[in-house]
Coordinates of C-alpha atoms in Angstrom, one line a residue:
Chain A
M8 CA 94.5 -4.3 -80.9
K9 CA 93.4 -7.9 -80.1
R10 CA 89.7 -7.0 -79.2
M11 CA 89.4 -4.7 -82.3
N12 CA 90.3 -8.1 -84.2
T13 CA 87.5 -10.4 -82.7
M14 CA 85.0 -7.5 -83.0
T15 CA 86.0 -7.3 -86.8
R16 CA 85.9 -10.7 -87.4
F17 CA 82.6 -11.1 -85.8
L18 CA 81.1 -8.4 -87.9
V19 CA 82.7 -10.1 -91.1
R20 CA 81.0 -13.2 -90.1
F21 CA 77.7 -11.3 -89.3
D22 CA 77.8 -9.7 -92.3
H23 CA 78.1 -13.1 -94.3
Y24 CA 75.3 -14.5 -92.5
L25 CA 72.8 -11.7 -92.9
I26 CA 73.3 -10.9 -96.4
S27 CA 72.8 -14.7 -97.2
T28 CA 69.8 -15.0 -95.3
L29 CA 68.4 -11.5 -97.1
R30 CA 69.5 -13.1 -100.1
W31 CA 67.5 -16.3 -99.8
L32 CA 64.4 -14.4 -98.2
T33 CA 64.3 -12.3 -101.4
L34 CA 64.7 -15.3 -103.5
A35 CA 62.3 -17.3 -102.0
C36 CA 59.5 -14.4 -102.0
F37 CA 60.1 -14.2 -105.5
V38 CA 59.6 -17.9 -106.0
A39 CA 56.8 -18.1 -104.0
L40 CA 55.1 -15.5 -106.4
L41 CA 55.6 -17.2 -109.0
I42 CA 54.1 -20.4 -107.5
L43 CA 51.0 -18.6 -106.2
L44 CA 50.5 -16.5 -109.4
A45 CA 50.6 -19.5 -111.7
G46 CA 48.6 -21.4 -108.9
I47 CA 45.9 -18.7 -109.3
V48 CA 46.0 -18.9 -113.4
F49 CA 46.0 -22.7 -113.1
V50 CA 42.8 -23.2 -110.7
R51 CA 40.9 -20.3 -112.9
F52 CA 40.9 -23.1 -115.4
V53 CA 41.1 -26.0 -113.1
P54 CA 38.9 -24.9 -110.2
V55 CA 40.1 -27.4 -107.6
T56 CA 40.3 -25.0 -105.0
S57 CA 39.9 -21.3 -104.1
L58 CA 42.9 -19.1 -103.7
G59 CA 41.0 -16.0 -102.7
W60 CA 43.3 -15.8 -99.8
S61 CA 46.3 -15.3 -102.0
D62 CA 46.1 -11.7 -102.7
E63 CA 47.5 -10.4 -99.3
I64 CA 50.2 -13.0 -99.4
V65 CA 51.2 -12.0 -102.9
E66 CA 51.2 -8.1 -101.7
W67 CA 53.2 -9.4 -98.8
A68 CA 55.8 -11.2 -100.8
F69 CA 55.8 -8.4 -103.5
A70 CA 56.8 -5.9 -100.7
W71 CA 59.3 -7.9 -99.0
M72 CA 61.4 -8.8 -102.2
V73 CA 61.5 -5.2 -103.1
F74 CA 62.7 -4.1 -99.8
V75 CA 64.5 -6.5 -98.7
G76 CA 66.3 -6.7 -101.8
A77 CA 66.9 -3.6 -101.9
A78 CA 68.8 -3.4 -98.7
V79 CA 70.8 -6.5 -100.1
L80 CA 71.5 -4.3 -103.6
W81 CA 72.6 -1.6 -101.3
R82 CA 75.1 -3.7 -99.6
D83 CA 76.7 -4.8 -103.2
N84 CA 76.4 -1.2 -104.3
E85 CA 74.5 -2.4 -106.9
H86 CA 71.8 0.4 -107.1
F87 CA 71.5 2.6 -110.1
R88 CA 73.4 5.5 -110.2
V89 CA 75.4 7.8 -112.5
E90 CA 78.8 7.3 -112.3
W91 CA 80.3 9.7 -114.5
L92 CA 81.5 12.2 -112.1
P93 CA 82.6 9.4 -109.4
N94 CA 84.7 7.5 -112.3
R95 CA 86.2 10.6 -113.2
L96 CA 87.5 11.8 -109.6
K97 CA 88.2 8.3 -108.5
A98 CA 91.9 8.4 -108.0
K99 CA 91.8 12.1 -106.8
A100 CA 91.3 12.8 -103.0
S101 CA 88.4 14.9 -104.3
G102 CA 86.6 11.7 -105.5
K103 CA 87.0 10.2 -101.8
V104 CA 85.5 13.3 -100.4
L105 CA 82.9 13.3 -103.1
G106 CA 82.1 9.3 -101.9
L107 CA 82.0 10.7 -98.6
A108 CA 79.4 13.2 -99.1
V109 CA 77.1 10.9 -101.6
E110 CA 77.2 8.2 -98.2
A111 CA 76.0 11.0 -96.1
L112 CA 73.3 12.5 -98.3
S113 CA 72.1 8.8 -98.8
M114 CA 71.9 8.3 -95.2
I115 CA 69.6 11.6 -94.5
F116 CA 67.1 9.8 -96.9
L117 CA 67.4 6.6 -95.4
A118 CA 67.0 7.9 -92.0
I119 CA 63.8 9.7 -93.1
M120 CA 62.9 6.5 -94.5
T121 CA 63.2 4.3 -91.7
Y122 CA 61.9 6.8 -89.0
Y123 CA 58.5 7.3 -90.8
G124 CA 58.5 3.3 -91.8
L125 CA 58.8 2.6 -88.2
K126 CA 56.1 5.2 -87.5
L127 CA 53.6 3.5 -90.0
T128 CA 54.5 0.2 -89.0
V129 CA 53.6 0.7 -85.3
A130 CA 50.4 3.0 -86.2
A131 CA 49.1 0.1 -88.6
H132 CA 47.4 -2.2 -85.7
D133 CA 44.3 -2.9 -87.9
R134 CA 43.9 -6.5 -89.4
S135 CA 44.0 -7.7 -93.0
P136 CA 40.4 -8.2 -94.1
I137 CA 40.9 -12.1 -95.3
L138 CA 43.9 -13.5 -93.2
E139 CA 43.2 -11.2 -90.3
L140 CA 46.6 -10.5 -89.8
P141 CA 48.0 -7.3 -88.1
R142 CA 49.1 -4.8 -91.0
H143 CA 52.4 -4.1 -89.3
I144 CA 53.7 -7.5 -91.2
W145 CA 53.4 -5.7 -94.6
Y146 CA 55.0 -2.4 -93.5
L147 CA 57.6 -4.0 -91.4
C148 CA 60.2 -4.6 -94.6
I149 CA 60.7 -0.5 -95.0
P150 CA 62.2 0.1 -91.8
L151 CA 63.9 -3.3 -91.7
A152 CA 65.0 -2.7 -95.1
G153 CA 66.0 1.1 -94.1
M154 CA 68.3 -0.1 -90.8
I155 CA 70.0 -2.5 -92.6
M156 CA 71.1 0.1 -95.6
I157 CA 71.8 2.4 -92.9
A158 CA 74.2 0.0 -91.1
Y159 CA 75.9 -0.8 -94.3
S160 CA 76.2 3.1 -95.0
I161 CA 77.7 3.5 -91.6
R162 CA 80.5 0.5 -92.5
N163 CA 81.2 2.6 -95.9
L164 CA 81.4 5.8 -94.4
I165 CA 83.9 4.4 -91.6
G166 CA 85.9 3.0 -94.7
R167 CA 85.6 6.6 -96.4
V168 CA 86.9 8.3 -93.6
L169 CA 89.8 6.0 -93.1
E170 CA 90.5 6.3 -96.8
V171 CA 90.6 10.0 -97.1
R172 CA 92.7 10.3 -93.8
H173 CA 94.9 7.5 -95.5
S174 CA 95.1 9.7 -98.5
V175 CA 95.9 12.9 -96.9
F176 CA 98.4 11.5 -94.8
S177 CA 99.9 9.8 -97.6
W178 CA 99.8 13.0 -99.8
K179 CA 101.6 15.2 -96.7
A180 CA 104.2 12.4 -96.4
Q181 CA 104.8 12.4 -100.2
K182 CA 105.2 16.4 -100.2
R183 CA 107.4 16.0 -97.0
H184 CA 109.3 13.2 -98.7
T185 CA 109.4 15.2 -102.0
R186 CA 110.5 18.7 -100.2
S187 CA 113.0 16.7 -98.2
R188 CA 114.6 15.2 -101.5
A189 CA 114.5 18.7 -103.0
T190 CA 116.5 20.1 -100.5
G191 CA 118.5 17.4 -100.1
Q192 CA 119.7 17.3 -103.7
S193 CA 120.2 21.3 -103.9
P194 CA 123.9 22.1 -103.6
Chain B
M30 CA 60.5 28.6 -110.3
L31 CA 59.9 26.0 -107.5
T32 CA 59.8 23.5 -110.4
L33 CA 63.2 24.6 -111.7
V34 CA 64.6 24.5 -108.3
I35 CA 63.3 20.5 -107.7
F36 CA 64.6 19.5 -110.9
A37 CA 67.8 21.3 -110.5
T38 CA 68.4 19.6 -106.8
L39 CA 67.5 16.2 -108.1
V40 CA 69.8 16.6 -111.3
G41 CA 72.6 17.7 -108.9
F42 CA 72.1 14.7 -106.6
M43 CA 72.4 12.6 -109.5
F44 CA 75.1 13.9 -111.1
L45 CA 77.1 13.9 -107.8
G46 CA 76.7 10.0 -107.8
V47 CA 74.1 9.8 -105.3
P48 CA 71.7 6.5 -106.2
V49 CA 68.9 7.5 -108.5
A50 CA 66.4 6.3 -106.0
V51 CA 67.9 8.2 -103.4
S52 CA 68.2 11.2 -105.3
M53 CA 64.5 11.3 -105.8
G54 CA 63.3 10.7 -102.2
L55 CA 65.8 12.8 -101.0
T56 CA 65.4 15.9 -103.5
A57 CA 61.6 15.5 -102.1
A58 CA 62.0 15.2 -98.4
L59 CA 64.5 18.4 -98.6
T60 CA 62.1 20.1 -100.4
F61 CA 59.2 19.4 -98.1
V62 CA 61.6 20.6 -95.0
F63 CA 62.5 23.9 -96.9
L64 CA 58.9 24.6 -97.5
G65 CA 58.2 24.3 -94.1
E66 CA 55.8 21.3 -94.4
G67 CA 58.1 18.8 -93.0
F68 CA 54.7 17.1 -91.4
V69 CA 54.1 15.8 -94.9
L70 CA 57.3 13.4 -94.8
T71 CA 55.0 10.9 -92.7
M72 CA 54.0 10.2 -96.2
V73 CA 57.1 8.7 -97.5
A74 CA 56.7 5.3 -96.2
Q75 CA 53.3 5.0 -97.5
R76 CA 53.6 6.5 -101.0
M77 CA 57.2 4.4 -101.2
Y78 CA 54.8 1.1 -100.3
S79 CA 52.0 1.9 -102.4
S80 CA 53.5 2.6 -105.2
T81 CA 55.6 -0.5 -105.5
T82 CA 53.1 -3.1 -104.6
A83 CA 50.7 -2.3 -107.7
F84 CA 49.5 -5.6 -109.0
T85 CA 50.5 -4.5 -112.5
L86 CA 54.0 -3.8 -111.6
L87 CA 54.3 -7.3 -110.7
A88 CA 54.3 -8.3 -114.6
I89 CA 58.1 -6.5 -114.3
P90 CA 60.3 -9.4 -112.6
F91 CA 58.1 -12.1 -114.4
F92 CA 58.8 -10.5 -118.1
I93 CA 62.2 -10.0 -117.2
L94 CA 62.5 -13.8 -115.9
A95 CA 60.7 -15.2 -119.1
G96 CA 63.7 -13.2 -121.4
N97 CA 66.6 -14.3 -119.0
L98 CA 65.1 -18.4 -119.1
M99 CA 65.1 -17.7 -123.1
N100 CA 68.6 -16.3 -123.0
T101 CA 70.0 -19.3 -120.8
G102 CA 67.9 -22.2 -122.4
G103 CA 69.3 -22.3 -125.7
I104 CA 66.4 -20.5 -127.5
T105 CA 68.7 -17.7 -128.2
R106 CA 70.9 -19.6 -130.5
R107 CA 67.7 -20.9 -131.9
V108 CA 66.5 -17.5 -132.7
F109 CA 69.8 -16.5 -134.2
R110 CA 69.9 -19.5 -136.6
F111 CA 66.4 -18.9 -137.5
A112 CA 67.2 -15.1 -138.3
L113 CA 70.2 -16.2 -140.5
A114 CA 68.4 -18.5 -142.6
L115 CA 65.9 -15.6 -143.3
V116 CA 68.3 -12.2 -144.0
G117 CA 72.0 -14.0 -144.0
H118 CA 72.3 -13.4 -147.5
F119 CA 71.9 -9.9 -147.5
R120 CA 75.1 -7.4 -147.7
G121 CA 76.2 -7.1 -144.5
G122 CA 74.3 -10.2 -143.5
L123 CA 75.2 -10.7 -140.1
G124 CA 74.2 -7.1 -139.3
H125 CA 70.6 -7.8 -140.3
V126 CA 70.6 -11.1 -138.7
N127 CA 71.5 -9.1 -135.4
V128 CA 68.8 -6.8 -136.0
V129 CA 66.1 -9.5 -137.1
A130 CA 67.0 -11.8 -134.2
S131 CA 66.6 -8.9 -131.5
M132 CA 63.1 -8.2 -133.5
I133 CA 62.1 -11.6 -132.5
F134 CA 63.8 -12.0 -129.4
S135 CA 61.7 -8.8 -128.0
G136 CA 58.6 -10.7 -128.4
M137 CA 59.8 -12.7 -125.4
S138 CA 61.9 -10.2 -123.2
G139 CA 60.9 -6.8 -122.0
A140 CA 64.0 -5.3 -120.9
A141 CA 66.7 -3.9 -123.4
V142 CA 69.6 -4.9 -121.0
A143 CA 68.6 -8.2 -120.9
D144 CA 68.5 -8.6 -124.7
A145 CA 72.0 -7.1 -125.2
A146 CA 73.5 -9.0 -122.3
G147 CA 72.3 -12.6 -123.7
L148 CA 71.5 -12.4 -127.2
G149 CA 74.0 -9.6 -127.8
L150 CA 76.7 -11.8 -126.7
V151 CA 75.8 -14.5 -129.4
E152 CA 75.6 -11.9 -132.2
M153 CA 78.7 -10.1 -131.3
E154 CA 80.8 -13.5 -130.9
A155 CA 79.2 -14.3 -134.6
M156 CA 80.1 -11.0 -136.0
T157 CA 83.7 -10.9 -135.0
K158 CA 84.4 -14.4 -136.1
A159 CA 83.0 -13.1 -139.6
G160 CA 85.1 -10.3 -139.9
Y161 CA 83.3 -7.4 -138.8
S162 CA 84.5 -4.7 -136.9
P163 CA 84.0 -4.7 -133.2
R164 CA 82.6 -1.4 -133.3
F165 CA 79.9 -2.0 -135.8
S166 CA 79.0 -5.1 -134.1
A167 CA 78.6 -3.3 -131.0
A168 CA 76.8 -0.3 -132.4
V169 CA 74.1 -2.5 -134.0
T170 CA 73.8 -4.7 -130.9
A171 CA 73.2 -1.8 -128.9
A172 CA 70.7 -0.2 -131.0
S173 CA 68.9 -3.4 -131.9
S174 CA 68.4 -4.1 -128.1
T175 CA 66.2 -1.2 -127.8
I176 CA 63.7 -3.1 -130.0
G177 CA 62.9 -5.2 -127.1
P178 CA 61.2 -2.9 -124.8
V179 CA 59.0 -1.5 -127.6
V180 CA 57.8 -4.5 -129.3
P181 CA 55.6 -6.4 -126.4
P182 CA 56.1 -7.7 -123.9
S183 CA 57.6 -4.2 -122.4
I184 CA 58.7 -2.9 -119.2
P185 CA 58.2 0.9 -119.8
F186 CA 54.4 0.1 -121.2
V187 CA 53.7 -2.0 -118.2
I188 CA 55.3 1.2 -116.0
Y189 CA 53.2 3.7 -118.1
G190 CA 49.8 1.6 -117.9
S191 CA 50.2 1.4 -114.0
I192 CA 50.7 5.0 -113.2
T193 CA 48.1 6.5 -115.8
G194 CA 45.5 3.7 -115.9
V195 CA 45.8 3.2 -119.6
S196 CA 45.0 -0.4 -120.5
V197 CA 48.5 -2.3 -120.8
G198 CA 47.0 -4.7 -123.7
K199 CA 46.2 -1.6 -125.8
L200 CA 49.9 -0.2 -125.0
F201 CA 51.4 -3.5 -126.1
L202 CA 49.5 -3.8 -129.4
A203 CA 50.5 -0.4 -130.0
G204 CA 54.1 -1.0 -130.0
C205 CA 54.2 -3.6 -132.7
T206 CA 54.0 -1.4 -135.2
P207 CA 56.7 1.2 -134.3
G208 CA 58.9 -1.7 -133.2
V209 CA 58.6 -3.2 -136.5
L210 CA 59.8 0.0 -138.1
M211 CA 62.6 0.2 -135.9
G212 CA 63.9 -2.8 -136.9
I213 CA 63.6 -1.9 -140.7
A214 CA 64.9 1.8 -140.2
M215 CA 67.9 -0.3 -138.4
M216 CA 68.2 -2.7 -141.6
I217 CA 68.5 0.4 -143.8
G218 CA 71.3 1.8 -141.7
V219 CA 73.1 -1.5 -141.7
Y220 CA 72.7 -1.7 -145.2
F221 CA 74.4 1.5 -146.2
V222 CA 77.0 1.3 -143.6
S223 CA 78.0 -1.9 -145.4
R224 CA 77.7 -1.3 -148.6
R225 CA 80.4 1.3 -148.0
R226 CA 82.7 -0.8 -146.1
N227 CA 82.0 -3.9 -148.3
Y228 CA 81.1 -6.0 -145.7
P229 CA 80.4 -9.8 -146.3
K230 CA 77.0 -11.8 -147.0
E231 CA 76.3 -15.3 -145.7
R232 CA 75.4 -18.0 -148.1
M233 CA 71.7 -18.0 -148.8
A234 CA 70.0 -20.6 -146.9
S235 CA 68.0 -23.3 -149.0
F236 CA 64.4 -23.5 -148.5
R237 CA 64.7 -26.5 -146.5
E238 CA 67.4 -25.0 -144.0
L239 CA 64.8 -22.0 -143.6
V240 CA 61.8 -24.6 -142.7
S241 CA 64.0 -26.4 -140.3
S242 CA 65.4 -23.3 -138.7
A243 CA 61.6 -21.9 -138.2
N244 CA 60.6 -25.2 -136.9
E245 CA 63.2 -25.0 -134.2
A246 CA 62.0 -21.7 -133.3
S247 CA 58.8 -22.3 -133.5
L248 CA 58.1 -23.1 -129.8
A249 CA 60.0 -20.0 -128.5
L250 CA 57.8 -18.1 -131.1
G251 CA 55.2 -19.1 -129.1
T252 CA 55.8 -16.7 -126.1
P253 CA 54.7 -13.8 -127.7
V254 CA 51.6 -15.5 -129.0
I255 CA 50.6 -16.5 -125.4
I256 CA 51.3 -13.4 -123.8
I257 CA 49.5 -11.0 -126.6
G258 CA 46.5 -13.9 -127.3
G259 CA 46.1 -14.2 -123.3
I260 CA 45.8 -10.5 -122.9
L261 CA 43.5 -9.9 -125.7
G262 CA 41.4 -12.8 -124.9
G263 CA 40.6 -11.5 -121.6
I264 CA 41.9 -15.2 -120.2
F265 CA 44.7 -13.6 -118.3
T266 CA 45.9 -9.6 -117.0
P267 CA 49.4 -8.7 -117.8
T268 CA 50.9 -9.7 -114.4
E269 CA 49.5 -13.2 -115.1
A270 CA 50.6 -13.3 -118.7
A271 CA 54.0 -12.5 -117.9
V272 CA 53.9 -15.6 -115.1
V273 CA 52.5 -17.8 -117.8
A274 CA 55.5 -17.0 -120.1
S275 CA 57.9 -17.8 -117.6
V276 CA 56.3 -20.8 -116.7
Y277 CA 56.7 -21.5 -120.3
A278 CA 60.5 -20.7 -120.4
L279 CA 61.0 -22.7 -117.8
F280 CA 59.4 -25.8 -119.4
L281 CA 61.0 -25.2 -122.6
G282 CA 64.5 -25.0 -121.0
L283 CA 64.3 -27.4 -118.6
V284 CA 61.7 -30.3 -120.7
V285 CA 61.8 -29.7 -124.1
Y286 CA 65.5 -28.3 -125.0
R287 CA 67.1 -29.9 -121.8
E288 CA 69.7 -27.0 -122.1
L289 CA 68.8 -25.3 -118.6
T290 CA 69.4 -27.3 -115.4
V291 CA 68.0 -26.9 -112.1
Q292 CA 71.4 -25.8 -111.0
D293 CA 71.3 -22.7 -113.1
L294 CA 68.2 -21.7 -111.5
P295 CA 69.3 -19.7 -108.6
R296 CA 71.7 -17.5 -110.9
V297 CA 68.9 -16.7 -113.3
L298 CA 66.5 -15.7 -110.7
W299 CA 69.0 -13.6 -109.1
D300 CA 70.1 -11.9 -112.3
T301 CA 66.4 -11.1 -112.7
L302 CA 66.1 -9.6 -109.3
L303 CA 68.9 -7.5 -109.7
H304 CA 67.6 -5.7 -112.8
T305 CA 63.9 -5.8 -110.8
L306 CA 65.1 -4.4 -107.9
R307 CA 66.9 -1.8 -109.4
V308 CA 64.0 -0.6 -111.3
M309 CA 61.6 -1.3 -108.5
F310 CA 63.3 0.7 -105.7
I311 CA 63.7 3.9 -108.4
I312 CA 59.6 3.2 -108.8
S313 CA 59.3 3.3 -105.0
A314 CA 61.1 6.5 -104.4
A315 CA 59.4 8.4 -107.6
G316 CA 56.2 7.4 -105.7
F317 CA 56.9 10.0 -102.9
F318 CA 58.7 12.3 -105.5
G319 CA 55.6 12.5 -107.6
W320 CA 53.6 13.0 -104.5
L321 CA 55.6 15.9 -103.9
L322 CA 54.9 17.1 -107.5
I323 CA 51.2 17.0 -107.3
H324 CA 51.0 18.2 -103.6
Q325 CA 53.3 21.5 -104.8
R326 CA 50.9 21.5 -107.9
I327 CA 54.0 21.3 -110.3
P328 CA 51.8 20.0 -113.3
E329 CA 49.7 23.0 -113.3
Q330 CA 52.6 25.2 -113.5
V331 CA 54.1 23.2 -116.4
I332 CA 50.6 23.7 -117.9
T333 CA 50.7 27.3 -117.7
G334 CA 54.2 27.5 -118.8
L335 CA 53.7 25.4 -121.8
T336 CA 50.5 26.7 -123.0
A337 CA 52.1 30.1 -123.1
L338 CA 54.6 28.8 -125.1
T339 CA 52.5 26.9 -127.6
A340 CA 48.7 26.6 -128.3
S341 CA 48.9 24.0 -130.8
K342 CA 49.0 20.1 -130.3
W343 CA 52.1 19.5 -132.4
G344 CA 54.1 22.4 -130.9
L345 CA 53.5 21.0 -127.4
L346 CA 54.4 17.4 -128.7
I347 CA 57.9 18.6 -130.0
I348 CA 58.5 20.4 -126.6
I349 CA 57.4 17.3 -125.0
I350 CA 59.7 15.1 -127.2
F351 CA 62.8 17.6 -126.6
I352 CA 62.2 17.6 -123.2
L353 CA 62.4 13.9 -122.8
L354 CA 65.1 13.6 -125.1
V355 CA 67.5 16.1 -123.0
L356 CA 66.2 14.1 -119.6
G357 CA 66.9 11.2 -121.3
C358 CA 70.7 12.2 -121.9
F359 CA 71.1 12.6 -118.3
L360 CA 68.8 10.6 -116.3
E361 CA 68.2 7.0 -116.5
G362 CA 65.2 5.8 -118.6
I363 CA 62.6 4.3 -116.0
A364 CA 63.7 7.3 -113.7
V365 CA 62.5 9.8 -116.6
L366 CA 59.3 7.9 -117.3
V367 CA 57.9 8.0 -113.5
I368 CA 58.9 11.6 -112.9
T369 CA 57.7 13.1 -116.0
I370 CA 54.5 10.9 -116.6
P371 CA 52.3 12.6 -113.8
V372 CA 53.7 15.8 -114.9
F373 CA 52.6 15.3 -118.5
M374 CA 49.1 13.4 -118.3
P375 CA 47.1 16.4 -117.6
L376 CA 48.7 18.1 -120.4
I377 CA 47.9 15.2 -122.7
A378 CA 44.1 15.5 -121.5
L379 CA 44.0 19.0 -122.3
Y380 CA 45.2 19.4 -125.8
N381 CA 43.3 15.9 -126.6
I382 CA 46.1 13.8 -127.2
N383 CA 45.4 9.9 -127.4
D384 CA 47.2 8.5 -124.3
V385 CA 48.1 5.1 -125.8
Q386 CA 50.1 6.9 -128.7
F387 CA 51.6 9.2 -125.8
G388 CA 52.6 6.0 -124.4
V389 CA 54.6 4.9 -127.6
I390 CA 56.0 8.4 -127.9
M391 CA 57.4 8.3 -124.2
T392 CA 58.6 4.8 -124.5
L393 CA 60.6 5.6 -128.0
C394 CA 62.2 8.6 -126.2
S395 CA 63.5 6.5 -123.3
M396 CA 64.8 4.0 -125.7
L397 CA 66.7 6.7 -127.4
G398 CA 67.9 7.9 -124.0
L399 CA 69.0 4.0 -123.5
L400 CA 71.3 4.9 -126.4
T401 CA 73.0 8.3 -125.7
P402 CA 75.9 9.1 -123.5
P403 CA 76.6 10.3 -120.8
V404 CA 73.9 8.1 -119.0
G405 CA 72.6 5.5 -121.6
M406 CA 72.2 2.0 -120.1
S407 CA 72.1 -0.2 -123.1
L408 CA 75.1 1.7 -124.4
Y409 CA 77.2 0.9 -121.3
A410 CA 76.1 -2.5 -121.0
V411 CA 77.2 -3.2 -124.8
S412 CA 80.3 -1.4 -124.5
S413 CA 81.3 -3.1 -121.3
I414 CA 80.4 -6.8 -122.9
S415 CA 82.2 -5.9 -126.2
G416 CA 85.4 -3.8 -124.6
V417 CA 84.5 -1.3 -127.3
P418 CA 84.8 2.4 -125.4
I419 CA 81.9 4.7 -125.2
G420 CA 83.2 7.3 -127.6
P421 CA 83.9 5.3 -130.9
L422 CA 80.6 3.1 -129.8
T423 CA 78.6 6.3 -130.0
R424 CA 80.2 7.7 -133.3
E425 CA 79.2 4.3 -134.8
M426 CA 75.7 4.9 -133.4
W427 CA 74.3 7.7 -135.4
P428 CA 72.5 6.0 -138.2
Y429 CA 70.5 4.0 -136.0
L430 CA 69.5 6.8 -133.7
L431 CA 68.4 8.2 -136.7
G432 CA 66.3 5.5 -137.6
I433 CA 64.9 5.6 -134.3
F434 CA 64.1 9.2 -134.4
M435 CA 62.5 8.9 -137.6
V436 CA 60.3 6.1 -136.1
L437 CA 59.4 8.8 -133.3
L438 CA 58.5 11.6 -135.7
I439 CA 56.0 9.0 -137.6
M440 CA 54.5 7.8 -134.4
T441 CA 54.2 11.6 -133.4
F442 CA 52.5 13.2 -136.4
F443 CA 50.6 10.1 -138.0
P444 CA 49.0 8.7 -134.7
D445 CA 47.3 5.8 -136.7
F446 CA 50.6 4.1 -137.2
S447 CA 50.5 3.3 -133.6
L448 CA 47.1 3.4 -132.8
W449 CA 45.3 1.0 -136.0
L450 CA 46.4 -2.6 -134.2
P451 CA 44.8 -1.9 -130.7
N452 CA 41.9 -0.1 -132.4
L453 CA 41.2 -2.6 -134.8
L454 CA 41.8 -5.7 -132.2
M455 CA 40.2 -3.8 -129.0
G456 CA 38.1 -1.2 -130.4
P457 CA 39.0 2.7 -129.7

């Protein structure tokens, strides 16, 4: 029990640091894009320097912003979804099973995305034309984001399973309770 | 047949509450596996990557950022005051102010939800204080927020342009007339509802007040000029125009009006990212989904199906609009756009329909989709801000829905209404 606790504590701390790092990385990419693109427009009018090298950085920052940011949103459950059915079944046991199914279905796609993202990243060993950096570092954001999203889905899945188990148990307990009360009250 | 199965699976996943982006990716992946073409899955990462990193799409976060900065930086209030001086003295004054303020604000913002959340809050507060029913103010706010993406700058046009290669500048110009017409249609709706319920009017502003409020709002009104002028003059691309608009909004908020502090910035930036990333992740997954459609020759199947139904251009457009409106009720707007554009584009070419006009039609359809339950983003945003439940809000919406629909019909049957401005300024 005690070991369980330190483990949970570690995970909570880890989650906190991981998410704030990713959030700052996403923000930094966005700010970098703002500055770079504003700079490109600026040097067009005031040609003090050439920013030809910036295209590759822009692409990198954009891709990392999108995928890393998507992972942050995944953790916070902020991605757009149709909530009509889940809201309708929220209070019921079937709603919890539905939540479980949605999480599992999502994980299938995330696994595919991560696996092939990883393959693409590993396969891309040519170098970019201007900065001559390996192409991996552009594609890496996809498997990275995929793995983080899967990790959080596993967390949610465990939570859901515990919830379902809990609700089934409490339902059974309640049933037993009402039955015993009913039998108790009957003369 | 395959087309139906694919779309049924997609809608099924979304209905269960699977995130929209994941629904698209999963549908595509499962279809490939069941067709025994699992090897095509290697395209997942590549398609997702290349469809998100298109340079034109980079305009999206910056147009949203410009709108959000304007919302926080004290510009919203100035726009509201200017609109009040302009139309406050009509019957149902604040209702008209709501529409006109949204029209002005739409020249700075590209997303409807940003409009509903920022400016909408100011509008609804003022209307409740003046004794309008919350239902009415919420309905007008939701409706007028959809002018935002039609009048440039506009996220749907950026997406349409990025997928089809149609000039974003032309699309922006083509959105001006329908945007203004939508505003007029909504003001007519507000007028009739207000007359029946005897809503108040505001005191007519003196000429001096009008000039001073216009003067106060004038710097904010410079944004659309920068964006449109810059793109038209060939000075910058739409993406760069979005960046320049953001920098201008930052400058106004931080330096000129001093109502924005550096401490506000992380929150504003994160709000912007939240909206952007939702859209971008959908576009990313749609890149792979679109690959499935093309790989399985779905557009060709749809063409054969639809050409059998109708031979005329108008018949086709009516069918397409019907499909878009039905999809818009059940799917999220951006998802509808990215899924249907690759399917419809070959048809548009075949029937000789102007692709700029078609962009306007698609955008108007997705605006109606934002306002129709069960899935209407603006409707839900305004409902959660105002506390008016979806049911009564929807019932209060119909005059404005009708208004937008009329504009949609005009744009469909009279292409010149949307095309005269881009043709005049950029040539046909």
